[in-house]
Short mmCIF file of C-alpha atoms and ligand atoms in Angstrom, two decimals:
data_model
loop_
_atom_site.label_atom_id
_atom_site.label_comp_id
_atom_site.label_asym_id
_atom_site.label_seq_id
_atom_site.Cartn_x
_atom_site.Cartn_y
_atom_site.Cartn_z
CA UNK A 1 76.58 172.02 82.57
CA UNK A 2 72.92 173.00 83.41
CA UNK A 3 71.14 174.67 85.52
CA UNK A 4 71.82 175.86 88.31
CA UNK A 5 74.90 176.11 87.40
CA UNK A 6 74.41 177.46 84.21
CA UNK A 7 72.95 180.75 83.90
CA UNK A 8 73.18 182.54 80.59
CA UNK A 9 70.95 185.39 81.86
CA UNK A 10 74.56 186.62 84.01
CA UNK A 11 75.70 187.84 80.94
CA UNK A 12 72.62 190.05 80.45
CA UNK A 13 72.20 191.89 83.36
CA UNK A 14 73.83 195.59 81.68
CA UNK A 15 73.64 197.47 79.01
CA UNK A 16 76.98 197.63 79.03
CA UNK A 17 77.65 193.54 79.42
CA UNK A 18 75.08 193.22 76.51
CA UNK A 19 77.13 195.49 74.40
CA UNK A 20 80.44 193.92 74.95
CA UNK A 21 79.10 190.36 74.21
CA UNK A 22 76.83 191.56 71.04
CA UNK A 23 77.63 189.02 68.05
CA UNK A 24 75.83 191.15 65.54
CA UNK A 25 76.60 195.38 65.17
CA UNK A 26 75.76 197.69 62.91
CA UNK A 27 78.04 200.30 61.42
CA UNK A 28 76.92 203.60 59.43
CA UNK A 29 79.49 202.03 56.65
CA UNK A 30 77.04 199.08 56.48
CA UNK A 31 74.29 201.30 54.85
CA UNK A 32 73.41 202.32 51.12
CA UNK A 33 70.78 204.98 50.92
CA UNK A 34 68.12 204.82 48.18
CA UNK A 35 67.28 208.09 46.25
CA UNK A 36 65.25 208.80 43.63
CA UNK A 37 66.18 211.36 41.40
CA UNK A 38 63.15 213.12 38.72
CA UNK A 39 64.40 214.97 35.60
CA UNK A 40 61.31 217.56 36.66
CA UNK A 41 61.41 218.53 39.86
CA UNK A 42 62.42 221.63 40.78
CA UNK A 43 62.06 221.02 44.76
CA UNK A 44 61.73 217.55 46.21
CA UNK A 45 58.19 216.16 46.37
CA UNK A 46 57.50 214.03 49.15
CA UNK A 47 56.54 210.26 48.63
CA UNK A 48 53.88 209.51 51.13
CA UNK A 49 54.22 206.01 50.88
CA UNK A 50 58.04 206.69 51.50
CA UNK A 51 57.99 208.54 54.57
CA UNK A 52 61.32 210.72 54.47
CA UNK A 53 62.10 210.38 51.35
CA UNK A 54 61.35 212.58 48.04
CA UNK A 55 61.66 212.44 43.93
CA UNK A 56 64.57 214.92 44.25
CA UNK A 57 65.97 217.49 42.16
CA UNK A 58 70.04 217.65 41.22
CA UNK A 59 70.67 220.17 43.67
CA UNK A 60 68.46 218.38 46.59
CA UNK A 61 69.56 215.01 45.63
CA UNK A 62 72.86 216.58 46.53
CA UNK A 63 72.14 217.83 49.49
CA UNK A 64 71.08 214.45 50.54
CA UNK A 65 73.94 213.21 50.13
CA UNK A 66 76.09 215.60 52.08
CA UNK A 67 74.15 214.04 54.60
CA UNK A 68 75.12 210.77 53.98
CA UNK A 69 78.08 211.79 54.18
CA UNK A 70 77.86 213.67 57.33
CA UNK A 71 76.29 210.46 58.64
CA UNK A 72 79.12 208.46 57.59
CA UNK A 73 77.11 206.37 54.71
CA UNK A 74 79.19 205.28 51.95
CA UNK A 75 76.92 204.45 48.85
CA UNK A 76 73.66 205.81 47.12
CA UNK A 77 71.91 203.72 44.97
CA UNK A 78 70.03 205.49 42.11
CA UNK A 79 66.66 205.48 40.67
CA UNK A 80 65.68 207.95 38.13
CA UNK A 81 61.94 209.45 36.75
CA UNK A 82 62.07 210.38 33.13
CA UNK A 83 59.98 213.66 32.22
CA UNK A 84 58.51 210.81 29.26
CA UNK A 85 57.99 207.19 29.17
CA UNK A 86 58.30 205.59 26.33
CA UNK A 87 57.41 201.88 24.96
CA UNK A 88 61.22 201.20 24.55
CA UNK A 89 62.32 202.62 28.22
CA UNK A 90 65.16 205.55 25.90
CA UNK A 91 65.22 207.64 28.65
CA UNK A 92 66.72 205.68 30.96
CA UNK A 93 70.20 205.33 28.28
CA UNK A 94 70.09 209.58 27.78
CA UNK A 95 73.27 211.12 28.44
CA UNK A 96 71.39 213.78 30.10
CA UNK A 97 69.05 211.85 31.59
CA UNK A 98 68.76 212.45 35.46
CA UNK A 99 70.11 209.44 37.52
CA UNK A 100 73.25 210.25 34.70
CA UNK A 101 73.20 213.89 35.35
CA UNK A 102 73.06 213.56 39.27
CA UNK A 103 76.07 210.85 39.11
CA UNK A 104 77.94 213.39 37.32
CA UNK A 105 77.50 215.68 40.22
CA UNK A 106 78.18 213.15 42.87
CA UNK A 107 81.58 212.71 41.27
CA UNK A 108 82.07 216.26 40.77
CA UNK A 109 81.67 217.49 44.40
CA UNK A 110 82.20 214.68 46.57
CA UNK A 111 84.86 212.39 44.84
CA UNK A 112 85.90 209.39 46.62
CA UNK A 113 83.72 210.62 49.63
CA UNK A 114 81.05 208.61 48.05
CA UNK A 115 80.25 206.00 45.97
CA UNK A 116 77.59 206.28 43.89
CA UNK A 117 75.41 203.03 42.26
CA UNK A 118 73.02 203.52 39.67
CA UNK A 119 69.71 201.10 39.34
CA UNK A 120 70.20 199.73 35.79
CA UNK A 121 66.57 198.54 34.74
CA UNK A 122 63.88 200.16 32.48
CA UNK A 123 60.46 199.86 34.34
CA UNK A 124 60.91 203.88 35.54
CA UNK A 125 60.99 204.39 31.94
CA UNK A 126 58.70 202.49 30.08
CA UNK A 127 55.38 203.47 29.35
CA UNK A 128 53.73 199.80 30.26
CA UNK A 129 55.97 199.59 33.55
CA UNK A 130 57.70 196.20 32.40
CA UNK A 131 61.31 195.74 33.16
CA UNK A 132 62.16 195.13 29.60
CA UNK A 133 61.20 195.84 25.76
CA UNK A 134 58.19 193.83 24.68
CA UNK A 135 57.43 191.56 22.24
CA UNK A 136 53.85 190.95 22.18
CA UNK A 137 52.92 190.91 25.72
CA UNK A 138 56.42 189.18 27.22
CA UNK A 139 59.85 191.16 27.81
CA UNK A 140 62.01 189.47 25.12
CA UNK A 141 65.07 188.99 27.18
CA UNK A 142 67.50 189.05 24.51
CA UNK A 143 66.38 192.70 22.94
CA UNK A 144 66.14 193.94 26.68
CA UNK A 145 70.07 192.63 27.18
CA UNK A 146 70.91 195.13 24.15
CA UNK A 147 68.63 197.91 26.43
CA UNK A 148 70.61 197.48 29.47
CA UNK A 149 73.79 197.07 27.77
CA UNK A 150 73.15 200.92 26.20
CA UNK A 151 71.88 202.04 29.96
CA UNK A 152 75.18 200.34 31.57
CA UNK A 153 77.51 202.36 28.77
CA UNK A 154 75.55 205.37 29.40
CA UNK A 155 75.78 205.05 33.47
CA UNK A 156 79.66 204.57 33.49
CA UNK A 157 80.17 207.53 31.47
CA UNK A 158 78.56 209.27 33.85
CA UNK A 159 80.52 208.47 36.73
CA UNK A 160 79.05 205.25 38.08
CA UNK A 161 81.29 203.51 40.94
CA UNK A 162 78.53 200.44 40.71
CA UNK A 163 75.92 199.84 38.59
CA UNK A 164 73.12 197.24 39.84
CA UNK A 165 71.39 195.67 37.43
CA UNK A 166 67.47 194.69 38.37
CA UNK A 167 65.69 192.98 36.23
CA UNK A 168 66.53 189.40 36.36
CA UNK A 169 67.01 189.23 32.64
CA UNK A 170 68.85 185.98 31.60
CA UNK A 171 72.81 186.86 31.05
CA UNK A 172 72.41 190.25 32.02
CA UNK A 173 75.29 190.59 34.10
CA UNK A 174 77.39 189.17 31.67
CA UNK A 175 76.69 191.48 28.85
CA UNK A 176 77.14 194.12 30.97
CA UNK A 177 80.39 193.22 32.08
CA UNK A 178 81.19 193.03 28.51
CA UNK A 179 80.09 196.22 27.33
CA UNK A 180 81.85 197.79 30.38
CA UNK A 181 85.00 196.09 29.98
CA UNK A 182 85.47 196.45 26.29
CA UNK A 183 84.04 200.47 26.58
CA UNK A 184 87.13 201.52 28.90
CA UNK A 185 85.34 200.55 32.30
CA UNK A 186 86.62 197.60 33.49
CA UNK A 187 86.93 199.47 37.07
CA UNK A 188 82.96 199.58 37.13
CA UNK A 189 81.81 197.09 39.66
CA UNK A 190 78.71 194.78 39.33
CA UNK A 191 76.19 194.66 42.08
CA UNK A 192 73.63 191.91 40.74
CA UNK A 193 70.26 191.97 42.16
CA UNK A 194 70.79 188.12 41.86
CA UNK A 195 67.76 186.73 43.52
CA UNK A 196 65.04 189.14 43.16
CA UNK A 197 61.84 187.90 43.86
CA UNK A 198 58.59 188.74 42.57
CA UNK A 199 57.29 190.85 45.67
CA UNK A 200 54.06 192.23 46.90
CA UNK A 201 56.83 194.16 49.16
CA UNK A 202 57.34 196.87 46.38
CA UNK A 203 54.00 198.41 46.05
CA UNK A 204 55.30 201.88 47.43
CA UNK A 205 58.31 202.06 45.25
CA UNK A 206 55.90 201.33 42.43
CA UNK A 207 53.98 204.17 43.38
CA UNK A 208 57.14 206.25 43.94
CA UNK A 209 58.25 206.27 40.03
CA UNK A 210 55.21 204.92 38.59
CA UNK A 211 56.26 201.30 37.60
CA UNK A 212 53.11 199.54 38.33
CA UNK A 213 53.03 197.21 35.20
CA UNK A 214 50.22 198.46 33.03
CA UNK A 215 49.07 194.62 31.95
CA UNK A 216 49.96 191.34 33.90
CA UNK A 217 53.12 190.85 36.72
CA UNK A 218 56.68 190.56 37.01
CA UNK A 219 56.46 187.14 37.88
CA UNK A 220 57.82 185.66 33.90
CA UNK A 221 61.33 187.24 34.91
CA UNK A 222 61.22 187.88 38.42
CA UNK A 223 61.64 184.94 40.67
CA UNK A 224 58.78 182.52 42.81
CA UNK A 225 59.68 183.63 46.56
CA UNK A 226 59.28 180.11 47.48
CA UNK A 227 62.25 179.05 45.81
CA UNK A 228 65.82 178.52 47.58
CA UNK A 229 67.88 176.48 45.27
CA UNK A 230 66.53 178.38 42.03
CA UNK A 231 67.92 181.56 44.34
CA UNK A 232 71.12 180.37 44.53
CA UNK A 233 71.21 179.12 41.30
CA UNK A 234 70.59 182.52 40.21
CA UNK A 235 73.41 183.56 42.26
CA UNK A 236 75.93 181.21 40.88
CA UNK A 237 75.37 182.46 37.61
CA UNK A 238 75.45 185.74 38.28
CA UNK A 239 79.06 185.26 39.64
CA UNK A 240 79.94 183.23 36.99
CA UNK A 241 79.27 186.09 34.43
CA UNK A 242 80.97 188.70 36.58
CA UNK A 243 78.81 189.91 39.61
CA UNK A 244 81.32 191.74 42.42
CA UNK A 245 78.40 191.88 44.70
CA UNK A 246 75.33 189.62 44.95
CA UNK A 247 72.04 190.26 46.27
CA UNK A 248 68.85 189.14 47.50
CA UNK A 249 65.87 191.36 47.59
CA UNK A 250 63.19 191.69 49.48
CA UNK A 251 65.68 190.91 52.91
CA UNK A 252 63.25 190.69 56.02
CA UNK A 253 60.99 187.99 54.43
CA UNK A 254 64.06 185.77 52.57
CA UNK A 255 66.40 185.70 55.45
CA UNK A 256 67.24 182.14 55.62
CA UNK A 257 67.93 183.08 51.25
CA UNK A 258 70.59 185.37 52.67
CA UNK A 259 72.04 182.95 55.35
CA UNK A 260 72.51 180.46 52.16
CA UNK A 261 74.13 182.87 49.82
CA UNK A 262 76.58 184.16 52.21
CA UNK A 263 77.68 180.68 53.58
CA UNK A 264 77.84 179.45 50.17
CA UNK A 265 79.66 182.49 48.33
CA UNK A 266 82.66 184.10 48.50
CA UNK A 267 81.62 187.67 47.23
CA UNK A 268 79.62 190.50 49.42
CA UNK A 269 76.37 190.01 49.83
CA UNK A 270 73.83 192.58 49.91
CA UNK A 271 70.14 192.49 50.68
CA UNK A 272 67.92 195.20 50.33
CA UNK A 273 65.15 196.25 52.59
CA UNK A 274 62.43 197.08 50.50
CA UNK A 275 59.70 199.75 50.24
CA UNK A 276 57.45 197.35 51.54
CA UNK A 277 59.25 196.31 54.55
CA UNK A 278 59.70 199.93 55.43
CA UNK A 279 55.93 200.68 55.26
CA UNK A 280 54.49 198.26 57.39
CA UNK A 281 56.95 199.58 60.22
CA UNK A 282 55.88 203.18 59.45
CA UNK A 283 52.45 202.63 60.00
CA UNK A 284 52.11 200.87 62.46
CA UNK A 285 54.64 203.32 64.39
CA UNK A 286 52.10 205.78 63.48
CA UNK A 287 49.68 203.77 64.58
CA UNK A 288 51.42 203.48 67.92
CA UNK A 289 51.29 200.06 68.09
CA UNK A 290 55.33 199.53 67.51
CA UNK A 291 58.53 201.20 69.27
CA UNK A 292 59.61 202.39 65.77
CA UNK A 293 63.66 202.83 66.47
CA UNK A 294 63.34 199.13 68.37
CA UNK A 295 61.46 198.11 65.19
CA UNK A 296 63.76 199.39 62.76
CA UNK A 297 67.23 198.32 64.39
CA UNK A 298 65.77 195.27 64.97
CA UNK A 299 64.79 194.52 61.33
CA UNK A 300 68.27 195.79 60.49
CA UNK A 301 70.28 193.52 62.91
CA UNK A 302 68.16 190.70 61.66
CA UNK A 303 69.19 191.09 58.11
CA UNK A 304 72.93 191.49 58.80
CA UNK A 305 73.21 188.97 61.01
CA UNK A 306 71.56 186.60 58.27
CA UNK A 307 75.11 187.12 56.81
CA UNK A 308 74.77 190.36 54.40
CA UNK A 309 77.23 192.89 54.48
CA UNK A 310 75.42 195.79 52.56
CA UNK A 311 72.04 196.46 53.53
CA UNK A 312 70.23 198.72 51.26
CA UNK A 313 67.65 200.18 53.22
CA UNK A 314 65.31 203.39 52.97
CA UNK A 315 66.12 203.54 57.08
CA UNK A 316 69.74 204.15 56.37
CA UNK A 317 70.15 207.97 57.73
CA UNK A 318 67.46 207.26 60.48
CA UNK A 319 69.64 203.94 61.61
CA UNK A 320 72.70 205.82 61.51
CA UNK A 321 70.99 208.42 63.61
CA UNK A 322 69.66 206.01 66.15
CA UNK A 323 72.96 204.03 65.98
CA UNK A 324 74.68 207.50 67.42
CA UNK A 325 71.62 208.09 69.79
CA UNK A 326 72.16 205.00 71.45
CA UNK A 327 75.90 205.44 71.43
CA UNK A 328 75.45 208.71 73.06
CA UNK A 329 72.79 207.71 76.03
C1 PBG B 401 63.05 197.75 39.49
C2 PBG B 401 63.19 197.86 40.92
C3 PBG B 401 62.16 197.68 41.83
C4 PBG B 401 62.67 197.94 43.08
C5 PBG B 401 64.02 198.26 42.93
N1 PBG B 401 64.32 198.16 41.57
C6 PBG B 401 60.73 197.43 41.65
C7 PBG B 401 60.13 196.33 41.00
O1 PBG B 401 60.74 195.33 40.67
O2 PBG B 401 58.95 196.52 40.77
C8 PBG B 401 61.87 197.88 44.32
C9 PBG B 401 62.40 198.50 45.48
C10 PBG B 401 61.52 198.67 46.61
O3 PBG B 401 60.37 198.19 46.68
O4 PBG B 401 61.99 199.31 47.53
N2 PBG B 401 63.86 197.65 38.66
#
């Protein structure tokens, strides 16, 4: 039928009709929450390219995520900044290093009121800012594997629920399932950033820890954004070796990469919403010339109706907050 007969704009006429007939919602328990965790700060420092969030200490990392908490957020995902960088990236497999530290905590207060995932990847602690340990001037993948085995042995004993391994080394998630499984931690699930692409999107995280790579790009290991089968390519392999959860990363401009992996997988999908996507709403909020909470919901919806189910996203505790603002009015 057509019109007149047919008039889809009947079923938009409330706020309340528009509710009831919304395919895509959005639930706090949808959300991970970034934090970034430094082994020297004593208070948290504000990241200006990362409006609202800070490099926080253990005890205001923790605070955070009582909030999360509060907010009814499920998962934190980890990043740490060493008090040294080295050329091999050591900090980031020290028992007392800070991401292991603050997962100990987590653990210790809150229990099974949160999960915690932990970032496994080495550019935070490198000195040249590559994901990896260098052999001349390329990441030798199979040297890095033995790096991010040590970080994923290291992160379990701490506490990790999840660890998410970042930087789309060849095999990676299988030798970390390995080294979990034959350490005593074959409960520790494997989020894969599977299809991670080499992203002008992360300049502000870069800035955040100080990963800009000191010579060349990411763009030997990280993947060509233009690419959909090599994405879920990626993804099949990353299942194959072990992944629980898969992932695609940047999410607002790889959508119809999301929409692929989750019609073609049977595992969670993730996305995450990266520094990058979060700035350009920021400023031009600031700027006044975007409704920020319409902006940021709407980014949000987007990326879950695309077909993820976790959406790592630095808007988490201000979405939830909208979320019950709108619930409320
Ligand atoms: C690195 C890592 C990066 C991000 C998450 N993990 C940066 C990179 O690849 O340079 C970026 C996140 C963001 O931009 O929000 N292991």
């Amino acid at each position: 039928m057509s019109y007149p007969a047919s008039r889809p704009r009947r079923l938009r006429r409330s706020p309340l009709l528009r509710r009831a007939l919304a395919e895509t919602t959005l639930a706090a328990s949808d959300f991970v929450l970034p934090l970034f965790v430094s082994e020297t700060a004593t208070a948290p420092v504000p990241i200006s390219s990362l409006p609202g969030h800070h490099q926080h200490s253990i005890q205001s990392a923790l605070d955070e995520c009582q909030q999360a908490i509060d907010l009814g957020i499920p998962m934190v995902l980890l990043f740490g900044i060493p008090a040294a960088k080295d050329e091999r990236g050591t900090a980031a497999w020290a028992d007392d290093g800070a991401v292991q530290r603050l997962t100990t905590a987590i653990k210790e207060r809150f229990g099974d009121r949160l999960l915690v995932a932990t970032d496994l990847c080495m550019c935070e602690y490198t000195s040249h800012g590559h994901c990896g340990i260098l052999s001349g001037r390329e990441v030798d993948n199979d040297a890095t594997l033995d790096a991010y085995r040590q970080i994923a042995a290291s992160q379990a004993g701490a506490g990790a629920d999840i660890v998410a391994p970042s930087g789309m080394m060849d095999g990676q998630v299988g030798a970390i399932r390995e080294v979990l499984d034959g350490g005593g931690f074959g409960e520790v699930a494997i989020m894969a950033y599977s299809a991670k692409m080499a992203s002008a999107f992360y300049g502000p995280f870069r800035d955040a820890v100080g990963s800009v790579p000191a010579f060349g790009d990411r763009r030997a290991y990280q993947m060509d954004g233009a690419n959909l089968d090599e994405a879920l390519r990626e993804v099949r392999l990353d299942i194959v070796e072990g992944a629980d959860i898969v992932m695609v990363k940047p999410a607002g401009p790889y959508l119809d990469i999301v929409a692929r992996v989750a019609a073609e997988v049977d595992v969670p999908v993730a996305a995450y919403q990266v520094s990058g996507e979060m700035a350009m709403i920021k400023a031009a909020a600031e700027r006044g010339w975007l409704d920020h909470d319409a902006a940021v919901m709407e980014s949000l919806v987007s990326i879950r109706r695309a077909g993820a189910k976790l959406l790592i996203s630095y808007f988490a505790k201000e979405a939830v907050r909208i979320m019950q603002g709108l619930r409320e009015a």
